Short mmCIF file of N, CA, C and O in Angstrom, two decimals:
data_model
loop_
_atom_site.label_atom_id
_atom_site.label_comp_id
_atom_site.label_asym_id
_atom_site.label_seq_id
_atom_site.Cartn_x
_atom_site.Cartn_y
_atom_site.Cartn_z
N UNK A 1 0.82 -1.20 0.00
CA UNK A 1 0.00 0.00 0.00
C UNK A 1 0.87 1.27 0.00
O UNK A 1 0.54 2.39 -0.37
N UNK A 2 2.22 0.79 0.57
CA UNK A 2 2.45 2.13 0.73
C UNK A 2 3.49 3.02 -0.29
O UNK A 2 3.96 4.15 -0.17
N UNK A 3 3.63 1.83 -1.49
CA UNK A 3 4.33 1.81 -3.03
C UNK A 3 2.91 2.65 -4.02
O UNK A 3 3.09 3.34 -5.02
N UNK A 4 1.63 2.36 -3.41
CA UNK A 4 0.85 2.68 -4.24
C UNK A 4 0.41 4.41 -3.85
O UNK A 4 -0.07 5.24 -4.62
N UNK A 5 0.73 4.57 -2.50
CA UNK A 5 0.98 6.13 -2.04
C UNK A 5 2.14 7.14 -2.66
O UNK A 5 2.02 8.28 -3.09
N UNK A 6 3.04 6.48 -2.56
CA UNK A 6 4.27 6.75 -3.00
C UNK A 6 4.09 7.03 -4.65
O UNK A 6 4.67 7.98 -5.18
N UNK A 7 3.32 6.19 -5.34
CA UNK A 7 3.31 5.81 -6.62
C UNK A 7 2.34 7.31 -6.79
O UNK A 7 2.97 8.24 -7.30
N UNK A 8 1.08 7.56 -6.45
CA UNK A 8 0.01 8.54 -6.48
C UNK A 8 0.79 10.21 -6.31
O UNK A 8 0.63 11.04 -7.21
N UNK A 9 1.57 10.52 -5.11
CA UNK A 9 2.52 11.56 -4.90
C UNK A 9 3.21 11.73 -6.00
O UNK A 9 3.10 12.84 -6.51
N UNK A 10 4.04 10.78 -6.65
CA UNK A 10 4.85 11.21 -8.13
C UNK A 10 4.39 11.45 -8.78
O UNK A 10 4.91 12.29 -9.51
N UNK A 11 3.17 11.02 -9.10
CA UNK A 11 1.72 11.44 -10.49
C UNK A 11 1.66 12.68 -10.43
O UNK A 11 2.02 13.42 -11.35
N UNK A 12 0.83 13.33 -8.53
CA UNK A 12 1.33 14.51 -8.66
C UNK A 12 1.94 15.34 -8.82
O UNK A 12 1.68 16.43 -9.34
N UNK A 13 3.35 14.71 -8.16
CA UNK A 13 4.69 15.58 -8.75
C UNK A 13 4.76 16.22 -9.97
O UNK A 13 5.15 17.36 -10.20
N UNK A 14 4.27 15.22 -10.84
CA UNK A 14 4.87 15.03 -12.74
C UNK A 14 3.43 16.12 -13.09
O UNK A 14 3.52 17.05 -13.88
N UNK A 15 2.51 15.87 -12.54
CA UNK A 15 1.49 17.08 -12.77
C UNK A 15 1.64 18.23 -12.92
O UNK A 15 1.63 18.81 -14.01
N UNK A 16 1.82 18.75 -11.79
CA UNK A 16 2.38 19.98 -10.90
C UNK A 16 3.29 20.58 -11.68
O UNK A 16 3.13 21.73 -12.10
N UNK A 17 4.35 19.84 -11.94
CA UNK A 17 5.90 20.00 -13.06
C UNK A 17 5.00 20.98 -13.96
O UNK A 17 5.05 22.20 -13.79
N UNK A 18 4.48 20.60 -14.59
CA UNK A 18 3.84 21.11 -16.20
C UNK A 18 2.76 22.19 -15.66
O UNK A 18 2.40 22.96 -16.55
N UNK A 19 2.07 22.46 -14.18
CA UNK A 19 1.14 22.92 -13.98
C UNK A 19 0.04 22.75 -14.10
O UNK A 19 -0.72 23.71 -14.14
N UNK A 20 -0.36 21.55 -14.20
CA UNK A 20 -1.58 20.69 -14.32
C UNK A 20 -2.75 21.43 -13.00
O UNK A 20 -2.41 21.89 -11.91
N UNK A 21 -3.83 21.37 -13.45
CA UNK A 21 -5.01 21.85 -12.51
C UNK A 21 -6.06 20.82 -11.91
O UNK A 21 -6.36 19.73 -12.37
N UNK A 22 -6.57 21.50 -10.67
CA UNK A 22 -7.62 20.68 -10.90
C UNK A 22 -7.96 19.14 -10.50
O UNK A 22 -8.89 18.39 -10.77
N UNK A 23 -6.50 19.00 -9.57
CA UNK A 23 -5.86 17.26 -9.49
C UNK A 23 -7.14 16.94 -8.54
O UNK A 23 -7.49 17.89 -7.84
N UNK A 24 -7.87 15.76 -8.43
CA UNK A 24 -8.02 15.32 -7.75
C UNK A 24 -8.06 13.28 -7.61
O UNK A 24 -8.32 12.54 -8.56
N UNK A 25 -7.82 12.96 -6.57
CA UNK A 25 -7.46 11.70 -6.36
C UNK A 25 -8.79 10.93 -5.80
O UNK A 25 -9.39 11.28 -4.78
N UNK A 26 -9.16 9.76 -6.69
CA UNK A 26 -10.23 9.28 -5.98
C UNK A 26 -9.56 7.70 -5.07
O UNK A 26 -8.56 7.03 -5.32
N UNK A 27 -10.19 7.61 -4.41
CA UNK A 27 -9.27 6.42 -3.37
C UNK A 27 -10.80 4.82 -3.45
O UNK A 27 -11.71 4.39 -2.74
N UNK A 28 -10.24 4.59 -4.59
CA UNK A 28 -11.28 3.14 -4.92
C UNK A 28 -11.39 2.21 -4.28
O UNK A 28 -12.44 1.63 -4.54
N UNK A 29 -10.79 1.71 -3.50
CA UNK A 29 -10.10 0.57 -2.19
C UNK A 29 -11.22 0.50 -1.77
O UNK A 29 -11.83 1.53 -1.51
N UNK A 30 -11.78 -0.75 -1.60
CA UNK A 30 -12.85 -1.45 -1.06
C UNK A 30 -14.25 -1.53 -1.89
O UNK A 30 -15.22 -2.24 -1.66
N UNK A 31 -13.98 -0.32 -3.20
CA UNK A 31 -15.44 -0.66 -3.80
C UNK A 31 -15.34 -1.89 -4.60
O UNK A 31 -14.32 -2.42 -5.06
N UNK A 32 -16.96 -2.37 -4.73
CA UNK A 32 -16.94 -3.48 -5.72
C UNK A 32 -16.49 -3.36 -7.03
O UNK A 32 -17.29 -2.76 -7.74
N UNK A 33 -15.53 -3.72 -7.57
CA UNK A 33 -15.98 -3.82 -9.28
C UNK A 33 -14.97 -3.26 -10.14
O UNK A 33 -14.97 -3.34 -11.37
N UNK A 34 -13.79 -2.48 -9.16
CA UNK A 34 -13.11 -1.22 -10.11
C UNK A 34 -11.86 -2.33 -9.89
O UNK A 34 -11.51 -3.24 -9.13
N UNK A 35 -11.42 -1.57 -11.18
CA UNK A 35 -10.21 -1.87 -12.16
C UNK A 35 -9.00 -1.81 -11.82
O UNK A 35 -8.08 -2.49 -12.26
N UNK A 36 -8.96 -0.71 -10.76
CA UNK A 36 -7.40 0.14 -10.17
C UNK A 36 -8.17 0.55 -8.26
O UNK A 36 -9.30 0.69 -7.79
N UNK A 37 -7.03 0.59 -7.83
CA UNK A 37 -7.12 1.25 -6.58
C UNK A 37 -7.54 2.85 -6.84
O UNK A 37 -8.67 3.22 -6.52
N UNK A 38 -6.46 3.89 -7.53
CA UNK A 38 -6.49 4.99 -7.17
C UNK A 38 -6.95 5.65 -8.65
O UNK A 38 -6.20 5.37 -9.58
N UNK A 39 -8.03 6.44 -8.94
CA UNK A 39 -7.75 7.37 -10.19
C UNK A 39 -6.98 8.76 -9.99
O UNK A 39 -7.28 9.29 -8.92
N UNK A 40 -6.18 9.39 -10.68
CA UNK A 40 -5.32 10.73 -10.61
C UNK A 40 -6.11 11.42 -11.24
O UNK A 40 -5.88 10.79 -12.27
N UNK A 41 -7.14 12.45 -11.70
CA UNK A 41 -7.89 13.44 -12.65
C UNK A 41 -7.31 14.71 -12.34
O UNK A 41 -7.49 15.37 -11.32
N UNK A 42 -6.61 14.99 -13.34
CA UNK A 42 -6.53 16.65 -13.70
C UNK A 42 -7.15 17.33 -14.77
O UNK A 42 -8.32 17.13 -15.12
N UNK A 43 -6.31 18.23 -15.35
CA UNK A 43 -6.76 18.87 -16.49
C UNK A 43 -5.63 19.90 -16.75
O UNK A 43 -5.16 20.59 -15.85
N UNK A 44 -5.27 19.95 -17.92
CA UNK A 44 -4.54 20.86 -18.92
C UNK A 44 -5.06 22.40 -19.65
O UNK A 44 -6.26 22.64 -19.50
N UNK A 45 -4.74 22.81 -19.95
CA UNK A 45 -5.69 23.94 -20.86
C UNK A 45 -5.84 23.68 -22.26
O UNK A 45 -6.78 24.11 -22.93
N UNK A 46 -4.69 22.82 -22.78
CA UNK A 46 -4.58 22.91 -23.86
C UNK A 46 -4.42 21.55 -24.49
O UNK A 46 -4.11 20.76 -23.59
N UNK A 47 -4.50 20.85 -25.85
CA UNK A 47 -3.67 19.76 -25.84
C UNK A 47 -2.42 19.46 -25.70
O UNK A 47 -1.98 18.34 -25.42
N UNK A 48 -1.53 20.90 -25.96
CA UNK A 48 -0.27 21.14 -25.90
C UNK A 48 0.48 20.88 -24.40
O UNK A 48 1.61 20.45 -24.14
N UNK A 49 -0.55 21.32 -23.59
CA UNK A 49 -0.48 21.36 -21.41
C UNK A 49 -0.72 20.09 -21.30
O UNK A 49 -0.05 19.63 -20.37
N UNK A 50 -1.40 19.25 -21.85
CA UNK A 50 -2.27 17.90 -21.86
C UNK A 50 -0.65 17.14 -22.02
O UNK A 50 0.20 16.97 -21.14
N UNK A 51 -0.62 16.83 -23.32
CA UNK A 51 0.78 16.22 -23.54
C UNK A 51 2.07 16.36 -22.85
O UNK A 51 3.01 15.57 -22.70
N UNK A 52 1.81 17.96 -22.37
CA UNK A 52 3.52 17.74 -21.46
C UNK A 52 3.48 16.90 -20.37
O UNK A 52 4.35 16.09 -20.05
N UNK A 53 1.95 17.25 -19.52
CA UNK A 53 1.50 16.92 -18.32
C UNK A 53 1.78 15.14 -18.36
O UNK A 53 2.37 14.50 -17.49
N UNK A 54 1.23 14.67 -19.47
CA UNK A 54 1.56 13.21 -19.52
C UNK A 54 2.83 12.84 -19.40
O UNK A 54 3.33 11.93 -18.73
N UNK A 55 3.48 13.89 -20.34
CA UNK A 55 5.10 13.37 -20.33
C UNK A 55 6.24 13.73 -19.06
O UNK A 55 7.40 13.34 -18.94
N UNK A 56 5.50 14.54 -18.26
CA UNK A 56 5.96 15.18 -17.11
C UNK A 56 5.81 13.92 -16.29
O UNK A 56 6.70 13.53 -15.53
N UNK A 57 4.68 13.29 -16.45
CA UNK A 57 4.32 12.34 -15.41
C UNK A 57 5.69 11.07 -15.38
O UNK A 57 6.58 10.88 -14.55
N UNK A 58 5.29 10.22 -16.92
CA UNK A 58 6.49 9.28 -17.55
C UNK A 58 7.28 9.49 -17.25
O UNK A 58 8.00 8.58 -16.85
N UNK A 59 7.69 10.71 -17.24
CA UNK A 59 9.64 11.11 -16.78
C UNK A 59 9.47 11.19 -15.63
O UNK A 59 10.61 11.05 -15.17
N UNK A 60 8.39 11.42 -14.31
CA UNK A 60 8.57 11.76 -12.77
C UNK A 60 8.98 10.16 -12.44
O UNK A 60 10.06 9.68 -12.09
N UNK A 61 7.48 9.42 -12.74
CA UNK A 61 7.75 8.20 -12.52
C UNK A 61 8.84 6.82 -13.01
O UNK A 61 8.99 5.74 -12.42
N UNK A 62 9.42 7.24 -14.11
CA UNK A 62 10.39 6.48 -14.03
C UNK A 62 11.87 6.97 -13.30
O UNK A 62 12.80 6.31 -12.83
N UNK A 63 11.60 8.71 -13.45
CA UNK A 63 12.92 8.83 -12.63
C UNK A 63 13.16 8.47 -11.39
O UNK A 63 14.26 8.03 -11.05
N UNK A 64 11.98 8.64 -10.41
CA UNK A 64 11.78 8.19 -8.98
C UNK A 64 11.56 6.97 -8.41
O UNK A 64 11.78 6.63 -7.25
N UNK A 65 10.95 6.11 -9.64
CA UNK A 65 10.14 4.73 -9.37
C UNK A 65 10.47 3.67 -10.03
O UNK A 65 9.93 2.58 -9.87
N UNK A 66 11.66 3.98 -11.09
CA UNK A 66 11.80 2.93 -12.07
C UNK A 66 10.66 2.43 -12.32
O UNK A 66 10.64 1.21 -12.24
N UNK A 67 9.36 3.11 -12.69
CA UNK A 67 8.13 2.31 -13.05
C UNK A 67 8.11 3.27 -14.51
O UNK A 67 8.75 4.30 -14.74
N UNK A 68 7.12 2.55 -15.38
CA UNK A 68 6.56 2.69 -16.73
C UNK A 68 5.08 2.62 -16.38
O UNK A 68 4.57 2.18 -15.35
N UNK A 69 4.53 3.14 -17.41
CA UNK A 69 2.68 2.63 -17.15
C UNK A 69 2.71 1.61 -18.50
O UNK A 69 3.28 1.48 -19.58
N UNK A 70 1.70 0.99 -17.65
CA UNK A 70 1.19 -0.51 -18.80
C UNK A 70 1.13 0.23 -19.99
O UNK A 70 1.93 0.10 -20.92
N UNK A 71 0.35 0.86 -19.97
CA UNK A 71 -0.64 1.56 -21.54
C UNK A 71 -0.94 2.96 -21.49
O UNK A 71 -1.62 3.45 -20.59
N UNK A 72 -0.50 3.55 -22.36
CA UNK A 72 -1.26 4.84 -22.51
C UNK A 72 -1.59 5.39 -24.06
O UNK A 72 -1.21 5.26 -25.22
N UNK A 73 -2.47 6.04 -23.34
CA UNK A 73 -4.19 5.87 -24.55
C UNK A 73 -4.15 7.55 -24.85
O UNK A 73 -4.17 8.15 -23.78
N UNK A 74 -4.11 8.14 -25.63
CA UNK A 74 -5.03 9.66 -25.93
C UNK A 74 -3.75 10.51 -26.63
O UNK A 74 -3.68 11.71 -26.92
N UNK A 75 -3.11 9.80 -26.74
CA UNK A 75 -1.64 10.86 -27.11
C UNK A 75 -1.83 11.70 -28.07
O UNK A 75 -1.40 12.86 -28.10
N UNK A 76 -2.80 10.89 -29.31
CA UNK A 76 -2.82 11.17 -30.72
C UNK A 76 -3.55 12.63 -30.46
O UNK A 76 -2.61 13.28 -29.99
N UNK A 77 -4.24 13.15 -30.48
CA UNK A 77 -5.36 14.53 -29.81
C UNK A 77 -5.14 15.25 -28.62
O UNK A 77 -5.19 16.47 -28.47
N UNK A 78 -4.80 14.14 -27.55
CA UNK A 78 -4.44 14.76 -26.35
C UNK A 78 -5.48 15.59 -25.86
O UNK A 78 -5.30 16.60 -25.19
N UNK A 79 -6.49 15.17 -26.16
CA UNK A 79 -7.86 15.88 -25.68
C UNK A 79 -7.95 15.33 -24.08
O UNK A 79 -8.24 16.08 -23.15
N UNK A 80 -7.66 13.99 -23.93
CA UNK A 80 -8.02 13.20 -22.72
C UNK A 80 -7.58 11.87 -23.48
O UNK A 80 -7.98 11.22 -24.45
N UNK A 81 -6.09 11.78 -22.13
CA UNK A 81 -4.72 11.11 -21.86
C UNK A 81 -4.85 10.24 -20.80
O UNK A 81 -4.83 10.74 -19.68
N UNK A 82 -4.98 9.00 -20.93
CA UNK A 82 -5.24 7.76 -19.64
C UNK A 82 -3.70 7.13 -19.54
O UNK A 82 -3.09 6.67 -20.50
N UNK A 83 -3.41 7.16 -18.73
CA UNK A 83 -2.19 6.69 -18.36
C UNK A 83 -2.69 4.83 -17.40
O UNK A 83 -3.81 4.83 -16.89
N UNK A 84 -2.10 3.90 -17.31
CA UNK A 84 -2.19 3.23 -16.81
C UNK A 84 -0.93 2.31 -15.79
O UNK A 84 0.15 1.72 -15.94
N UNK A 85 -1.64 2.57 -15.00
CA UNK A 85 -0.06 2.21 -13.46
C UNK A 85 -0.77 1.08 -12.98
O UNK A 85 -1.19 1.15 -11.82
N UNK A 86 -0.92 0.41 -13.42
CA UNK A 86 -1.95 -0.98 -12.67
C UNK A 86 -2.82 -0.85 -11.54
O UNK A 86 -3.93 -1.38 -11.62
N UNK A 87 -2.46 -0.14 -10.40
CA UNK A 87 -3.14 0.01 -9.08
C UNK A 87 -3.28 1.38 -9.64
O UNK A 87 -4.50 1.44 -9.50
N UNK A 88 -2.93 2.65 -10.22
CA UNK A 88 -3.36 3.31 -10.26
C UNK A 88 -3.64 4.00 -11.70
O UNK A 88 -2.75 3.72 -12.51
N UNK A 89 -4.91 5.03 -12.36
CA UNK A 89 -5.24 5.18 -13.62
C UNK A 89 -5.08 6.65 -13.82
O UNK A 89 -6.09 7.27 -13.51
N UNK A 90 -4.16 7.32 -14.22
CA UNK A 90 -4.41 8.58 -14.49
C UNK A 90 -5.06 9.22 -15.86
O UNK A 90 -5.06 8.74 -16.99
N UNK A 91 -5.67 10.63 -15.31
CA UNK A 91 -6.70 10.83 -16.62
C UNK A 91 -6.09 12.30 -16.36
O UNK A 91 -6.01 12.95 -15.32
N UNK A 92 -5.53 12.72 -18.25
CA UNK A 92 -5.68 14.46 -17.95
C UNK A 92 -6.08 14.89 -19.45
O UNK A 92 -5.61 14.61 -20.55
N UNK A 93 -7.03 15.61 -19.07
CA UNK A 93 -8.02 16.07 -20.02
C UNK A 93 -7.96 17.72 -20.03
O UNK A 93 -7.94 18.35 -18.97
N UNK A 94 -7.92 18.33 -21.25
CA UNK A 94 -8.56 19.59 -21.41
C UNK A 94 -10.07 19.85 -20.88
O UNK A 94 -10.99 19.06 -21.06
N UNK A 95 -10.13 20.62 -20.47
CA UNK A 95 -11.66 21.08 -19.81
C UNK A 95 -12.41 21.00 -20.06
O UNK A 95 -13.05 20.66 -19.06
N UNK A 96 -13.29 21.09 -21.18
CA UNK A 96 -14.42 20.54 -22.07
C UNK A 96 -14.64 18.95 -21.84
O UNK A 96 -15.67 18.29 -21.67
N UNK A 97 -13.53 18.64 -21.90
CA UNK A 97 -13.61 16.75 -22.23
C UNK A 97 -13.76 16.20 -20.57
O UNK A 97 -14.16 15.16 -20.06
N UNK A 98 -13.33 17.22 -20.16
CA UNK A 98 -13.49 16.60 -18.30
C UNK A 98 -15.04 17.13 -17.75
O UNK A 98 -15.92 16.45 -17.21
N UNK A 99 -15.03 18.25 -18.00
CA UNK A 99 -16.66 18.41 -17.64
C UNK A 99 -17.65 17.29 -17.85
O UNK A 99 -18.42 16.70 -17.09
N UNK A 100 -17.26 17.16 -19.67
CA UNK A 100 -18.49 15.87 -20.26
C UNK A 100 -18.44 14.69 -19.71
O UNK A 100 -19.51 14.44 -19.16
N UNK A 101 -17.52 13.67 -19.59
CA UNK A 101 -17.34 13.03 -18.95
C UNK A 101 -17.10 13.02 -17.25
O UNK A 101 -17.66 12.18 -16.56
N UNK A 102 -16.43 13.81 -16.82
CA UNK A 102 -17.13 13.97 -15.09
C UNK A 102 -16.64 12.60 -14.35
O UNK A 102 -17.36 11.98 -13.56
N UNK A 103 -15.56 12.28 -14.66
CA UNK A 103 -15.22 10.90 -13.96
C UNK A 103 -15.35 11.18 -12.50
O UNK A 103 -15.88 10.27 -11.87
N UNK A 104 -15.00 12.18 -11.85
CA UNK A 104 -14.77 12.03 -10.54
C UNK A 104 -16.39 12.07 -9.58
O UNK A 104 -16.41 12.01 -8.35
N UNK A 105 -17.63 12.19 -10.46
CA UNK A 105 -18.88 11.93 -9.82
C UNK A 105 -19.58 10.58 -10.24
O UNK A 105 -20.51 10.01 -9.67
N UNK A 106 -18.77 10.12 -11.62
CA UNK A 106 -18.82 8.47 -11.67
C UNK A 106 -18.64 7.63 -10.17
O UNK A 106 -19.41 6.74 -9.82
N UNK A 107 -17.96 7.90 -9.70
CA UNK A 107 -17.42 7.04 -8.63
C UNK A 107 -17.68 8.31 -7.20
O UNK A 107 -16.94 9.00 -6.50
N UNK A 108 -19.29 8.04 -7.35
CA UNK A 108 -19.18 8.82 -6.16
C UNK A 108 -19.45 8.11 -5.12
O UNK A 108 -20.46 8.59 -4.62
N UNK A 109 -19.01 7.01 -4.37
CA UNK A 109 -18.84 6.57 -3.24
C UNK A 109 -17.36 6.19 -3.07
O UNK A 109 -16.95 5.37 -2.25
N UNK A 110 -16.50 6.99 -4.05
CA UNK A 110 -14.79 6.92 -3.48
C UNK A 110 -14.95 8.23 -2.54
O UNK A 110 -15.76 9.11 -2.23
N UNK A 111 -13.84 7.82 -2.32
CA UNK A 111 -13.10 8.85 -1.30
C UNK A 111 -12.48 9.96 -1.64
O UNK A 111 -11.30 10.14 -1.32
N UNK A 112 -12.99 10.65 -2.17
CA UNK A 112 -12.46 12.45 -3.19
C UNK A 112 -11.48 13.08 -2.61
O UNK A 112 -12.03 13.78 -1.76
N UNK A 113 -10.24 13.26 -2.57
CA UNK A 113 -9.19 14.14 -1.88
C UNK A 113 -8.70 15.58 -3.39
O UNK A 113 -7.95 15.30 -4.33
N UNK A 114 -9.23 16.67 -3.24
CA UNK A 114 -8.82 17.72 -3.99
C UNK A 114 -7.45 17.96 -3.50
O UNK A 114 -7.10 18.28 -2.36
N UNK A 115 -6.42 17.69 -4.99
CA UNK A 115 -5.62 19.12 -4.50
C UNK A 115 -5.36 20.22 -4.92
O UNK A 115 -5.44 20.60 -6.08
N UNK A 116 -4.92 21.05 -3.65
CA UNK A 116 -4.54 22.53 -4.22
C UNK A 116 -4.07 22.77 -5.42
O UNK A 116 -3.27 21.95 -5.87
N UNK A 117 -4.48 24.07 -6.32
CA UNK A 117 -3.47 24.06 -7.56
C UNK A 117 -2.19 24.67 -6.95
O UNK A 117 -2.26 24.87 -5.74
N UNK A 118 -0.91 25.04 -7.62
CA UNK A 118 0.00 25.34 -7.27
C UNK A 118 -0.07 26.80 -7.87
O UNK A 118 -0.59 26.83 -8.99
N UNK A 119 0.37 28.13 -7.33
CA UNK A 119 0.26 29.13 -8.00
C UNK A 119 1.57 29.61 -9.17
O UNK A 119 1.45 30.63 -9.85
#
């Protein structure tokens, strides 16, 4: 558990790096049915913020974690970028694409932790 804390903090890190907004962490542990322990949701402004933010992430986490993500999905548009860490799923979307979809009220019996943006 405490690789998968550790693992969630660098996401943020690699966020933050690029200035990612908007982070919030849903904590899935114990519901029925889900895929991953933790989702990461931010948001970019741009596809251009979108893509660094992903690549900010890739470079946090392998520099700190020697980890890779299984799969990642959205590169081509970069509208909305799924990263996949096995226990944990990150999503960073331009604003439009996060409103519509709304993952973080999908799963509204996780455990919602907002964080601060960074100024």
């Amino acid at each position: 558990m405490e690789h998968i804390t550790g693992l969630v903090d660098t996401i943020i890190k690699g966020i933050q790096e690029k200035k990612g907004s908007g982070i919030v962490v849903a904590d899935l542990d114990g519901i029925e049915g889900t895929i991953c322990r933790y989702f990461v949701v931010c948001q970019g402004n741009t596809p251009t913020q979108v893509d660094a933010i992903a690549e900010s992430v890739d470079d946090m986490v392998r520099k700190e974690l020697q980890e890779k993500p299984l799969r990642v999905v959205g590169l081509e548009n970069a509208l909305w970028v799924a990263m996949d860490y096995t226990d944990v799923l990150v999503h960073v979307f331009v604003p439009d694409m996060r409103e519509y979809y709304d993952l973080e009220h999908l799963w509204a019996d996780a455990k919602l932790t907002r964080v601060p943006d960074l100024d």
